[in-house]
Coordinates of C-alpha atoms in Angstrom, one line a residue:
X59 CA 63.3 92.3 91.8
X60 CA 64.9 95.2 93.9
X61 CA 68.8 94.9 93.6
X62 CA 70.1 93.7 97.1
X63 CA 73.0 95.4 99.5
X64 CA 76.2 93.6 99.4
X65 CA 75.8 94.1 102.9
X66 CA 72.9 92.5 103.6
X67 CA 74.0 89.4 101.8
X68 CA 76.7 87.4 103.1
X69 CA 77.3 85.5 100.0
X70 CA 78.2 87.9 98.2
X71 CA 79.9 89.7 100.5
X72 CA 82.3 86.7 100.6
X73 CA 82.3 86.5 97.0
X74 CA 83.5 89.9 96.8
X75 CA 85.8 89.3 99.3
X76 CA 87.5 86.5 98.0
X77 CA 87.6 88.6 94.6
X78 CA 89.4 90.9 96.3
X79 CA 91.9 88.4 97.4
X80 CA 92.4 86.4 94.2
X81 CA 93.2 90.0 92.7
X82 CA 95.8 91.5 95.5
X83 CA 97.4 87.6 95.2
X84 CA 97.4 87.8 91.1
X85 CA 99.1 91.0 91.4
X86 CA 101.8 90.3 93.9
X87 CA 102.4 86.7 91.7
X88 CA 102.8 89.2 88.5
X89 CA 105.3 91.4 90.4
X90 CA 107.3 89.1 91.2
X91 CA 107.2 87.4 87.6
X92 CA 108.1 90.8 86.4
X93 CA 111.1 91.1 89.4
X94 CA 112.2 87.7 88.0
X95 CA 112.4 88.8 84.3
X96 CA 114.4 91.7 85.6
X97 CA 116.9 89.9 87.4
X98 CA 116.9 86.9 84.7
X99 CA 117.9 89.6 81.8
X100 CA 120.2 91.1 84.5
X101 CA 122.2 88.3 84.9
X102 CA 122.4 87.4 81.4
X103 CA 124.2 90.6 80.9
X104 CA 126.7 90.3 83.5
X105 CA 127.6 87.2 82.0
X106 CA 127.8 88.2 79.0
X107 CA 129.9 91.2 79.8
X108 CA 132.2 89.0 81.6
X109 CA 132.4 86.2 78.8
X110 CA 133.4 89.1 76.1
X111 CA 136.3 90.7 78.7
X112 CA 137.2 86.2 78.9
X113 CA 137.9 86.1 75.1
X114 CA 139.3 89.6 74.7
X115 CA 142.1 89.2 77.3
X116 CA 142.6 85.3 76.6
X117 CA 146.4 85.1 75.5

């Protein structure tokens, strides 16, 4: 059985196509998980750092 074109096929060119998709959307979701961790860990900091200035300068 002779291996068929992609091109010829339009089920698989679909199938490829939505590949494609499912791919360029899993990576922009997995950005912005990563964005989110950054920011998250960010923030936790800059409370923190304020917290410890709180207790140092309480009277």
């Amino acid at each position: 059985m002779p291996d068929k074109d992609p091109a010829e096929d339009p089920t698989e060119a679909l199938e490829n196509d939505l590949e494609k998709a499912r791919l360029k959307q899993e990576t922009k979701n997995e950005r912005q998980v990563w964005y989110f961790l950054g920011y998250f860990l960010f923030g936790i900091h800059i409370i923190a750092f304020v917290m410890i200035y709180a207790v140092r300068h309480a009277k």
